[in-house]
Coordinates of C-alpha atoms and ligand atoms in Angstrom, one line a residue:
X111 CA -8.1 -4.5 33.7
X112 CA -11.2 -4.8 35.6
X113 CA -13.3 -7.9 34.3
X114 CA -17.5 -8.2 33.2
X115 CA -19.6 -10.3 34.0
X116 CA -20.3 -11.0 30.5
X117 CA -16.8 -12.8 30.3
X118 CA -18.0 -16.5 30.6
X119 CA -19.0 -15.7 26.7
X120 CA -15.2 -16.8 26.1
X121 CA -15.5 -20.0 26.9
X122 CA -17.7 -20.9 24.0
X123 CA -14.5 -20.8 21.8
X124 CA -13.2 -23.9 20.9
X125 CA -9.8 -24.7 20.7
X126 CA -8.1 -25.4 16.9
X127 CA -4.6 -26.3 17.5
X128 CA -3.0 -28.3 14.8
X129 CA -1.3 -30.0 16.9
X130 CA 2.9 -31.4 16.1
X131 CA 4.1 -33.2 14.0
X132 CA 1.5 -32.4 11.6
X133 CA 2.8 -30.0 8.8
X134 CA 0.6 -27.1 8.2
X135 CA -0.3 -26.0 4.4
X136 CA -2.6 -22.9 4.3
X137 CA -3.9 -22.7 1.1
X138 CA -5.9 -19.4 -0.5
X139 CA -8.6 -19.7 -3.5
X140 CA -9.7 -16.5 -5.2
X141 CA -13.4 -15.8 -4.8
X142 CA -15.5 -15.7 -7.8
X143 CA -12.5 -14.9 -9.7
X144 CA -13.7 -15.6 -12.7
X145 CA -16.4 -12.4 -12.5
X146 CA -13.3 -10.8 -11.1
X147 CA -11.3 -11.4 -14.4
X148 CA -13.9 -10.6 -16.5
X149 CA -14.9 -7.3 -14.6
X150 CA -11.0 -6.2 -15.4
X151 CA -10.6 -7.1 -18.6
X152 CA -7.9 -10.2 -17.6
X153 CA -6.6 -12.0 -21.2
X154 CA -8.0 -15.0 -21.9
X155 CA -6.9 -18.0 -21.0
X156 CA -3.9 -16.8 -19.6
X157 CA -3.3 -13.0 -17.8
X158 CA 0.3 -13.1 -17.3
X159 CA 0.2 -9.9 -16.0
X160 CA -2.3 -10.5 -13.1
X161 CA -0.4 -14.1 -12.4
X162 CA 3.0 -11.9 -12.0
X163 CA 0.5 -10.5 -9.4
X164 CA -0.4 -13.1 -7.9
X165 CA 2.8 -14.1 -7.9
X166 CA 4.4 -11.2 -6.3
X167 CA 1.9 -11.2 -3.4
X168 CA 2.6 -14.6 -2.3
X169 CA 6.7 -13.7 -2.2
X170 CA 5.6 -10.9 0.3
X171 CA 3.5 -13.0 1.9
X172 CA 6.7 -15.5 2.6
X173 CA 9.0 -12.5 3.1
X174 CA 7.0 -11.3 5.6
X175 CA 6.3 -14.7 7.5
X176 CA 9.5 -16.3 7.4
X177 CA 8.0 -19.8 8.9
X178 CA 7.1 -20.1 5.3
X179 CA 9.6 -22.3 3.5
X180 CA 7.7 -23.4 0.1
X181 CA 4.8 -21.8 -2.0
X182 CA 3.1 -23.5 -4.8
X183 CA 0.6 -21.2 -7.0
X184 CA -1.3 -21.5 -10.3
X185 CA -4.0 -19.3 -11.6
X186 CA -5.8 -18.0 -8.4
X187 CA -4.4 -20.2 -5.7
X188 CA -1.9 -20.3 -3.9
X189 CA -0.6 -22.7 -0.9
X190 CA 2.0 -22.2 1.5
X191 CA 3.8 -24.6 3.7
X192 CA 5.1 -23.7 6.8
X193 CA 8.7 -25.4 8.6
X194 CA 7.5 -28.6 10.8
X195 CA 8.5 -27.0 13.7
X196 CA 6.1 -23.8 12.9
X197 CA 4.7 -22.0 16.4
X198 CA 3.3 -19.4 13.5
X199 CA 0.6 -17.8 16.2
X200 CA 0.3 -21.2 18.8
X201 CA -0.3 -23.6 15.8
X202 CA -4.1 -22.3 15.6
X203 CA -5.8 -23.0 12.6
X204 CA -8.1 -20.2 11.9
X205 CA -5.5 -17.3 13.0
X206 CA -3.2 -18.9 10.6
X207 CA -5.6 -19.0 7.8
X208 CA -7.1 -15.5 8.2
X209 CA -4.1 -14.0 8.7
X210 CA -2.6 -16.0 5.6
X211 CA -5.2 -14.6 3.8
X212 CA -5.4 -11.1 5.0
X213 CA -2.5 -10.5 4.2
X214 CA -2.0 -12.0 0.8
X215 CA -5.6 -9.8 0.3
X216 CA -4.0 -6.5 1.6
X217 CA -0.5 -6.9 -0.4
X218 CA -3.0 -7.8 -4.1
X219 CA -4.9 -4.5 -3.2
X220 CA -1.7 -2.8 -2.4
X221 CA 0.3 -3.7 -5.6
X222 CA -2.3 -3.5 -7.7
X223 CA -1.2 -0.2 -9.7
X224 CA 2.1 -1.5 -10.4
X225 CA 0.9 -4.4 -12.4
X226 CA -1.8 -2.4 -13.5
X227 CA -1.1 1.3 -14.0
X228 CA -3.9 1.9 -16.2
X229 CA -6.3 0.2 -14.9
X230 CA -8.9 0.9 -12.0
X231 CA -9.1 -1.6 -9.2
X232 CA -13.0 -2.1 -9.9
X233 CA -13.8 -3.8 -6.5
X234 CA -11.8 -5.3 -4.1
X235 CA -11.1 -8.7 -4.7
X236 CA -11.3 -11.6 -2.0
X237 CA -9.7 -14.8 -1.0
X238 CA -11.2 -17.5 0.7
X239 CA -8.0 -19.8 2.7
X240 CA -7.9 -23.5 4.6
X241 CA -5.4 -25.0 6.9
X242 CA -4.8 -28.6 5.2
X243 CA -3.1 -29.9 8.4
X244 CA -0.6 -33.3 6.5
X245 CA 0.3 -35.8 9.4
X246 CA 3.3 -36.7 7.5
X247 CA 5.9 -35.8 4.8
X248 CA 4.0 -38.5 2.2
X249 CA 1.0 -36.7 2.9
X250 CA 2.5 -33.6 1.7
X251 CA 4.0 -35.1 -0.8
X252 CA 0.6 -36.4 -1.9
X253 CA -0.9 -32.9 -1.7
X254 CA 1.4 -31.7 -3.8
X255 CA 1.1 -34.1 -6.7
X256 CA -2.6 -33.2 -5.9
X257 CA -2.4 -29.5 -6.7
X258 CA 0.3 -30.0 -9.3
X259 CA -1.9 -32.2 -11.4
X260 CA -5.0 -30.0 -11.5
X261 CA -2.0 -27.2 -12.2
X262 CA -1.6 -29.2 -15.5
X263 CA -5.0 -28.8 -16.5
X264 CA -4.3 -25.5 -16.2
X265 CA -1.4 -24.9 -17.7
X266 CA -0.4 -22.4 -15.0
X267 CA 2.5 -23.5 -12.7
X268 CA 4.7 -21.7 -10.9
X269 CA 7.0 -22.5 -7.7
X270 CA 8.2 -20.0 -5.0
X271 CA 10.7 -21.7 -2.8
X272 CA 12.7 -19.9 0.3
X273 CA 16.4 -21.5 0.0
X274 CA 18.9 -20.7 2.5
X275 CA 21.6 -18.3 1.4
X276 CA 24.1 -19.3 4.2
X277 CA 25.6 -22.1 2.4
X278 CA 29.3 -23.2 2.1
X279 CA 31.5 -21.9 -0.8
X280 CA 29.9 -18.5 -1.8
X281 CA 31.2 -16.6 -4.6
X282 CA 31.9 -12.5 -4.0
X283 CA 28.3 -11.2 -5.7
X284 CA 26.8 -14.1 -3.5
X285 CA 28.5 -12.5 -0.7
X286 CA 26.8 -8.9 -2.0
X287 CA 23.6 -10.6 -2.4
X288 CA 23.8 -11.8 1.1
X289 CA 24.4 -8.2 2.7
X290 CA 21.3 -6.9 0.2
X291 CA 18.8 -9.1 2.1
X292 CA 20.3 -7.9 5.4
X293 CA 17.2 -6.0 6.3
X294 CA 15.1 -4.9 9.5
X295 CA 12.1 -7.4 8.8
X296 CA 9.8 -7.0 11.9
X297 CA 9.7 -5.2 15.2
X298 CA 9.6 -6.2 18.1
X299 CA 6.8 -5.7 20.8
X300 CA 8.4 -2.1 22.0
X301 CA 8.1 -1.6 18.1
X302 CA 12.3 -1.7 17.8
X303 CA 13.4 -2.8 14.3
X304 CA 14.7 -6.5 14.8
X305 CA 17.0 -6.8 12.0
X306 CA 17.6 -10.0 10.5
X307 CA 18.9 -12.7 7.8
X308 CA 16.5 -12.5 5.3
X309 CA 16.3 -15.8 3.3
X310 CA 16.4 -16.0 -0.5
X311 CA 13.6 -16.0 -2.2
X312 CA 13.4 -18.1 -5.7
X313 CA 10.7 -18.8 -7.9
X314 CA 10.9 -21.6 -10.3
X315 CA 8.4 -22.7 -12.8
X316 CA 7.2 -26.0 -14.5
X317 CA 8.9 -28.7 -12.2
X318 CA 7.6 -31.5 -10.7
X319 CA 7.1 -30.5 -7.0
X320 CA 6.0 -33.6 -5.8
X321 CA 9.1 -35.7 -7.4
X322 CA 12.1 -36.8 -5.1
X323 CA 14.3 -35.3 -7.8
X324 CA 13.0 -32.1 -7.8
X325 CA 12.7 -31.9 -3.7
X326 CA 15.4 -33.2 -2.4
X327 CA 17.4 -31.8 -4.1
X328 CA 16.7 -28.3 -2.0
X329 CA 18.5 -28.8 1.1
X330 CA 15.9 -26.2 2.8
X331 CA 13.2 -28.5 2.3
X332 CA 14.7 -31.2 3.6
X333 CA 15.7 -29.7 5.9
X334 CA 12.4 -27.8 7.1
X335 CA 10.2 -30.3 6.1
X336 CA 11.6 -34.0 5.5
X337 CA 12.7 -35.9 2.5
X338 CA 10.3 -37.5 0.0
X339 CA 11.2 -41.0 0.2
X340 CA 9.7 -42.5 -3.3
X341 CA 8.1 -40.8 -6.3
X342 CA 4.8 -41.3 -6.3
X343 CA 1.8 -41.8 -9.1
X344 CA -1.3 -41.0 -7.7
X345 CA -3.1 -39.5 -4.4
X346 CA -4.4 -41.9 -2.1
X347 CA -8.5 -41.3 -2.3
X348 CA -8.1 -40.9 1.5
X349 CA -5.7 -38.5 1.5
X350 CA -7.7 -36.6 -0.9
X351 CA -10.8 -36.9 1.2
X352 CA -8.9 -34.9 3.7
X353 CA -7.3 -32.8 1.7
X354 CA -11.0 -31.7 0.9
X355 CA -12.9 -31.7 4.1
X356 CA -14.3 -28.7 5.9
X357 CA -15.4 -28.8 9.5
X358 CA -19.0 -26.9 10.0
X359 CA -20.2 -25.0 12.7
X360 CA -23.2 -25.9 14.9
X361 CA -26.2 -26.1 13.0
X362 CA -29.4 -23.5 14.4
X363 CA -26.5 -21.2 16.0
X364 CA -25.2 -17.8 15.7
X365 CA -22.6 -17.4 14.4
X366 CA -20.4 -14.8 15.3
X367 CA -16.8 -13.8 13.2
X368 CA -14.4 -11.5 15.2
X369 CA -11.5 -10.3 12.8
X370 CA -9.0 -8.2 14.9
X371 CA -6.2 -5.5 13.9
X372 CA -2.7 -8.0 13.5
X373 CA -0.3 -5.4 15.1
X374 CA -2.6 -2.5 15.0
X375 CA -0.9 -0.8 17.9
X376 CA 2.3 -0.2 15.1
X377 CA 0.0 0.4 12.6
X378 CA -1.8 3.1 14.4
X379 CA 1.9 4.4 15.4
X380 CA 3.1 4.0 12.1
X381 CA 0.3 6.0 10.5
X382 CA 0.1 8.7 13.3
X383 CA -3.8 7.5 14.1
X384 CA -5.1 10.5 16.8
X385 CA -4.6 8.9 20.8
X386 CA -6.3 7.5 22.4
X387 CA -9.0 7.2 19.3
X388 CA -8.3 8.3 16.0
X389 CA -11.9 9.4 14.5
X390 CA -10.7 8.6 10.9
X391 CA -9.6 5.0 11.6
X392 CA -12.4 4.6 13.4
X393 CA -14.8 5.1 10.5
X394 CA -12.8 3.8 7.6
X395 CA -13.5 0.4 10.2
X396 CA -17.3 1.5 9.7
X397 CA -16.8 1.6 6.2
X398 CA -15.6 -1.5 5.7
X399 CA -18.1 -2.9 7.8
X400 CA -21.0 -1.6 5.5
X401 CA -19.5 -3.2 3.1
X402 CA -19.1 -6.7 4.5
X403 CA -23.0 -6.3 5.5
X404 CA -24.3 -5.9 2.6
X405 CA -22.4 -8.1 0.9
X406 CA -22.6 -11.1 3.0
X407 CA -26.4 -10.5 3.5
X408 CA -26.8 -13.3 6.1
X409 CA -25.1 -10.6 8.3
X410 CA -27.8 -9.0 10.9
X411 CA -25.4 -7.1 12.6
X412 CA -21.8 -6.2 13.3
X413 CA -20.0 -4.4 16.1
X414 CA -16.7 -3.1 16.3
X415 CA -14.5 -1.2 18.4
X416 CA -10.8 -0.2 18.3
X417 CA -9.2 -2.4 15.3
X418 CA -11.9 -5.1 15.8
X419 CA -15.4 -5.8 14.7
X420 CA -17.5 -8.5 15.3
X421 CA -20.1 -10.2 12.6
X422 CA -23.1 -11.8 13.6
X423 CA -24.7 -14.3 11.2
X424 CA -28.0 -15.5 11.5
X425 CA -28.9 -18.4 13.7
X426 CA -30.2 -20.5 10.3
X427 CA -28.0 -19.1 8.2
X428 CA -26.4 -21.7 5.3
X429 CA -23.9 -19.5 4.2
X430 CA -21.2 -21.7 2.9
X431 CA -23.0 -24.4 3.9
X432 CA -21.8 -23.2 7.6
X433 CA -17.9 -24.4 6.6
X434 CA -16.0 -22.2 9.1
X435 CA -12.8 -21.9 7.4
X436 CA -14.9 -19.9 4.1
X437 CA -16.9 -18.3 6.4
X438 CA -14.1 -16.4 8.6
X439 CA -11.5 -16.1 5.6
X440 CA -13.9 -14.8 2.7
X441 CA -15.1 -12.3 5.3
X442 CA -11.7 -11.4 6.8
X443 CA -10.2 -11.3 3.1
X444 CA -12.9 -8.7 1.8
X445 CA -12.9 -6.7 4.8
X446 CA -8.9 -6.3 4.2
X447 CA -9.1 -5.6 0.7
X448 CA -12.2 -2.8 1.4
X449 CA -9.6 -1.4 4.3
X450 CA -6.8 -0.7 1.8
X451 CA -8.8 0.3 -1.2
X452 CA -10.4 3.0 1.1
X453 CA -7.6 3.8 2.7
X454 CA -7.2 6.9 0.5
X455 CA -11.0 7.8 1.0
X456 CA -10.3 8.3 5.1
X457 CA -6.7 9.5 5.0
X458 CA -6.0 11.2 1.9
X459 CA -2.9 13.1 3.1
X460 CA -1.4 10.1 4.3
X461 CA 0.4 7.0 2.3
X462 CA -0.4 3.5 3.3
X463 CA 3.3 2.5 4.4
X464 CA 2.9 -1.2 4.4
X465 CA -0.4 -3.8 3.9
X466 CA -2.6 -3.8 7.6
X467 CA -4.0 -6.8 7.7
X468 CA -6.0 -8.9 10.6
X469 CA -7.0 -12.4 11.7
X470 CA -10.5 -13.9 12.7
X471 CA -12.3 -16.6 14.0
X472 CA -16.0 -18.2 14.4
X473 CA -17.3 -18.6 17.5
X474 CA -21.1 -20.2 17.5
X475 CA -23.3 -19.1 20.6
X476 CA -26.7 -21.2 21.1
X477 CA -29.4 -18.6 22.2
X478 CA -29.8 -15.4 21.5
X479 CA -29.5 -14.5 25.5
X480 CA -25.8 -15.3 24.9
X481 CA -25.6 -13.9 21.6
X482 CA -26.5 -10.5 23.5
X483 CA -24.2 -11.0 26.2
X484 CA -21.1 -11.3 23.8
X485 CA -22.3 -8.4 22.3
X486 CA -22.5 -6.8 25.8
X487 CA -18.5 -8.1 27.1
X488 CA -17.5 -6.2 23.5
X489 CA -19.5 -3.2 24.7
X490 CA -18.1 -3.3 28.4
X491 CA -14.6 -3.8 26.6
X492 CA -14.9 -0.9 25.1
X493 CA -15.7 1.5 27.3
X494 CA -13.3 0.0 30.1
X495 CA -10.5 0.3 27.3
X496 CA -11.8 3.8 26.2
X497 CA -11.9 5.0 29.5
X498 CA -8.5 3.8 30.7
X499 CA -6.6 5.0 27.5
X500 CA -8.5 8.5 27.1
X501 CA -6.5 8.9 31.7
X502 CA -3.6 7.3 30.3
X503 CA -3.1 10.0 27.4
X504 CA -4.3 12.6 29.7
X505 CA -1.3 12.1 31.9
X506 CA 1.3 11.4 29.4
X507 CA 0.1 14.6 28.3
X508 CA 0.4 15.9 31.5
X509 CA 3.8 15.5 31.5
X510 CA 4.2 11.8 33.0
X511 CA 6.1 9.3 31.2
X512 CA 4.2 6.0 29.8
X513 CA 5.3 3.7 32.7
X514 CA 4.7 6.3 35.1
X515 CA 1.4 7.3 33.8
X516 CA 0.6 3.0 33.5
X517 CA 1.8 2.6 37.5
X518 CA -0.6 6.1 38.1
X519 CA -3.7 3.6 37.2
X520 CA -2.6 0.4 38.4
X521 CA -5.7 -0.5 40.9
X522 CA -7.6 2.7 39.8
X523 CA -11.4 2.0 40.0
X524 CA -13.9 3.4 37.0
X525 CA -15.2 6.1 39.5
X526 CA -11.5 7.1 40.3
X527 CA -10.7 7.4 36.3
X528 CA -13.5 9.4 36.4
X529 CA -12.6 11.9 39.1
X530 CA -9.0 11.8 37.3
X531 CA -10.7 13.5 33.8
X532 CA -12.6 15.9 36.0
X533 CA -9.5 16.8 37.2
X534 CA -7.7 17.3 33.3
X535 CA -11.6 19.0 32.7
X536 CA -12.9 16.3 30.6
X537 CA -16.9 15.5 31.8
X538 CA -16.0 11.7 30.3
X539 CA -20.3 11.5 29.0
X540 CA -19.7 14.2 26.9
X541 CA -16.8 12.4 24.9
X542 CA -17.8 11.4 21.2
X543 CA -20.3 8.5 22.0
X544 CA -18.6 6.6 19.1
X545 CA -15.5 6.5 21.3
X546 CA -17.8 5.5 24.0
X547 CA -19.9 3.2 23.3
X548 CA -18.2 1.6 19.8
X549 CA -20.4 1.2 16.3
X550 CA -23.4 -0.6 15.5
X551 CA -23.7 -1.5 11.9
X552 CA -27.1 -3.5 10.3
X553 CA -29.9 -3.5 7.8
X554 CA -32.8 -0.6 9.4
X555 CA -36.0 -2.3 8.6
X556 CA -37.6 0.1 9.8
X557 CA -38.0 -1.4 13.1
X558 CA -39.4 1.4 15.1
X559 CA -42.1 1.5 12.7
X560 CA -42.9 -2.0 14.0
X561 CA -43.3 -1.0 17.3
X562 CA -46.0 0.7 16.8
X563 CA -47.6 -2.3 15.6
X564 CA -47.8 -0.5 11.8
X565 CA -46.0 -3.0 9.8
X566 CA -43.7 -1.2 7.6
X567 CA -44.8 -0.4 4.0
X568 CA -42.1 -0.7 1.3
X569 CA -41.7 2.8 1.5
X570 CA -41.4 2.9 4.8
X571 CA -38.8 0.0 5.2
X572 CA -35.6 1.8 4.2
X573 CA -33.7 -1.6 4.2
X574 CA -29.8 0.4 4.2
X575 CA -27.1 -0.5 6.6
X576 CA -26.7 1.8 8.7
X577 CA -24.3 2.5 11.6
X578 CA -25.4 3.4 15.6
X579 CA -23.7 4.3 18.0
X580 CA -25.9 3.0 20.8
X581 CA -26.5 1.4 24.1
X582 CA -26.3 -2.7 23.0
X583 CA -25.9 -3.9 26.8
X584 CA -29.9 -2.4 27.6
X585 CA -32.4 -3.7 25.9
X586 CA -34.1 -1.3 24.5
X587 CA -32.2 -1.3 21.3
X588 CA -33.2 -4.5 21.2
X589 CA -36.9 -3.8 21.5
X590 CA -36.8 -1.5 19.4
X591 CA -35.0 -3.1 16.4
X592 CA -36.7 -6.4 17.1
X593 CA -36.3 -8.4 13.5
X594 CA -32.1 -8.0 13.9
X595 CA -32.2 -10.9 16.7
X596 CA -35.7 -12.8 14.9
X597 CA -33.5 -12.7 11.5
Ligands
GTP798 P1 -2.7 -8.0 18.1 O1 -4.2 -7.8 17.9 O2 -2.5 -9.0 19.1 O3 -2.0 -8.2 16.9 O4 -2.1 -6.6 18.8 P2 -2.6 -5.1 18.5 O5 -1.3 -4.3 18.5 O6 -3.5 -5.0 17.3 O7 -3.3 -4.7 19.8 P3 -4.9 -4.9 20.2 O8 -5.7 -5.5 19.1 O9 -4.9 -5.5 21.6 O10 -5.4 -3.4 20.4 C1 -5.6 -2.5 19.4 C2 -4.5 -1.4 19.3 O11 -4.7 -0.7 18.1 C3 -4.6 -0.5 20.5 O12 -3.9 -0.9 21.6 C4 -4.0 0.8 19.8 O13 -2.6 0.8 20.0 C5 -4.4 0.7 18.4 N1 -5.5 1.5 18.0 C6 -6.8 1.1 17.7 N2 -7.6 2.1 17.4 C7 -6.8 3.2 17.5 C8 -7.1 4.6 17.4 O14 -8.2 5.1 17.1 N3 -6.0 5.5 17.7 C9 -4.8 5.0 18.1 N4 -3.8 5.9 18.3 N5 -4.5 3.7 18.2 C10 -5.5 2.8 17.9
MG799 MG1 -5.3 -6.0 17.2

């Protein structure tokens, strides 16, 4: 497709790979869990019911990403380790974090009721996640001891660990087992089932993960990750220091977090969404938008389009203390949790038929100039998407089949898609200007007001989120909301 001039925006993302032969560990922290426990009434000290929860969403999360070989969890963490030779989306940090974590968010949401049938899911919980990137087995090893011992404190422990079933010598009801986890696990890009060896999943509790004894003694770790070569006693204080650091974005920057659909184009197949734009879907994304506003409050404005919105944070802001990996995941997480607890709200006819979840990233821009023209290629995106899909629907309509109808516009220039709706008797301007043009969500300060050079009174402020659905590339939005990009 045709490209902007506003593309040159991209190349302010930096790269993240972590690169071989380190092993990756994501691991995922409840957010103020502890309001969370109390606002649902979780037993003190110990909820076993809501750690069977936890529990049960990290197995999906490991059933459903099979480069997960070992899970450790206590009380409201969790951290998986993936195989050494993981390609788990290009090795990039923060997909694999936010999508880690957006998916463990989705599946807690999603399960909720059967842990908890009588009780209301009061808000929706949220994770935040980081990719501890250990440049060798020892470091693991160390990590592990690390997590196990604050585990004692707790008083909490409990393993999952994948283990192969294919192994020599199985008895018949092994043999049954193995035909039970036969099952169609993912799909493939033309959204065929892609059926395949599931491995088995066990959860053991109370050992010592960190131990030779215990490890390699599981020929799937070994395997997947290395032997442990000695026991160890304590974690080296460097090790640690790594374990614990957090890289920052750019100081006097915005910061802008883009969380995207993961496999939307299923999803929206899956859950019948209207082509080319499903009106619903589209403002259940609003929704959750809302929300993430006004909860993160350093958050002057969001866009989003399709199964994607962007997050712009102002240029001081200290959320976090600017550490990207909270930043992205804590936004990502509650923005997933909001999606499947509202779910319902948007599409009350319809089931949820399995957890949507998304990924996300932080990219930091330096002026606002910039800041606009990201917000600009997102806008251009959209209406060049929009405008090709609402032709390509047209014709399959039409009668055309979808490679037929793809070959139709191969080359087609905006003012030829245009002529094409004509045609079908579709005057493209008068199209829903959501579909359009995408939405705009941020605080009204009464802006206009501003303008007029009367400064707005508190009644006049109305200081709600609201959404638009408005021209961002022009500047007169800008002029005439003036405090979003002075925040
Ligand atoms: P990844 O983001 O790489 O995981 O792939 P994706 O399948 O999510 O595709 P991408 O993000 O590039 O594009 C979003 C896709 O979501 C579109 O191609 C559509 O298939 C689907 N989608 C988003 N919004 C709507 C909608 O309103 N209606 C319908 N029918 N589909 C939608
Ligand atoms: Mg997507």
């Amino acid at each position: 497709m045709a490209n902007s001039k506003y593309e040159y925006v991209k190349s302010y993302g930096v790269e993240d790979e972590i690169f071989l032969p380190n092993l990756i560990v994501v691991r995922i922290d409840g957010c103020d869990f502890q309001r969370f426990a109390e606002m649902h009434e979780f037993e003190k000290p110990n909820d076993e019911v809501a750690l069977n929860l936890m529990n049960s969403s990290a197995v999906s999360v490991s059933e459903e990403f099979p480069d997960i070989v070992f899970s450790y969890g206590f009380s409201d963490e969790y951290s998986f380790v993936f195989k050494k030779t993981s390609k788990f989306h290009q090795r990039r940090a923060s997909k694999v974090e936010s999508i880690i974590v957006s998916f463990f968010s989705s599946v807690y949401v999603m399960k909720w009721r059967e842990f908890f049938p009588h009780k209301e899911l009061r808000y929706p919980p949220s994770f935040c996640a980081k990719v501890i990137s250990c440049g060798a087995i020892y470091v693991l090893q160390s990590y592990l001891l690390w997590r196990q011992n604050d585990c004692h404190t707790n008083n909490l422990c409990n393993t999952c660990l994948w283990e192969l079933i294919i192994k020599g010598g199985k008895t018949e009801s092994e043999a049954l087992e193995l035909l039970k986890v036969i099952d169609v696990v993912k799909h493939n890009e033309n959204g065929s089932p892609v059926r395949r060896l599931r491995k088995k999943l066990r959860i053991v509790h109370s050992k010592n993960i960190a131990g030779i004894s215990f490890w390699n003694k599981h020929k799937c770790l070994r395997n997947e990750l290395g032997s442990f070569s000695k026991d160890i006693a304590k974690v080296e204080p460097d090790f640690l220091k790594s374990f614990q650091f957090e890289k920052r974005l750019m100081p006097s920057t915005w910061i802008v977090i883009r969380i995207d659909g993961c496999h939307f184009h299923r999803f929206s197949d899956v859950h019948e969404f209207v082509k080319p734009n499903d009106e619903q879907a589209l403002k259940l994304m609003n929704s959750c938008a809302v929300a993430v506003v006004k909860e993160f409050q350093d958050t002057v404005f969001a866009y989003g389009v399709s199964d994607e919105y962007s997050f712009v944070l102002k240029k001081d802001s200290q959320f976090y203390q600017r550490r990207a990996s909270k930043i992205v995941s804590v936004m990502v997480s509650l923005f997933t949790s909001m999606y499947t607890m509202k779910w319902k709200d948007f599409f009350p006819e319809r089931d949820l038929k399995y957890p949507p979840y998304f990924d996300g990233r932080a990219v930091c821009y330096p002026s606002s100039e910039i800041l606009r023209d990201y917000l600009a290629w997102r806008q251009v995106d959209c209406h060049i998407n929009n405008q090709y899909n609402t032709c390509f629907w047209q014709l399959v309509k039409s009668g055309k089949s979808k490679s037929e109808a793809q070959n139709f516009l191969k080359g087609t220039l905006a003012g030829d898609k245009d002529k094409l709706l004509k045609q079908f008797g579709i005057d493209y301007s008068k199209l829903p200007v959501m579909f359009r043009q995408g939405s705009s969500t941020f605080w009204d300060k009464g802006d206009i007001i501003m303008i007029n050079n009367n400064k707005p009174s508190d009644e006049n402020s109305q200081n709600k989120v609201v959404i638009e659905h408005c021209n961002i590339i022009e500047s007169s939005f800008w002029c005439a909301h003036p405090t979003i990009l002075n925040a």
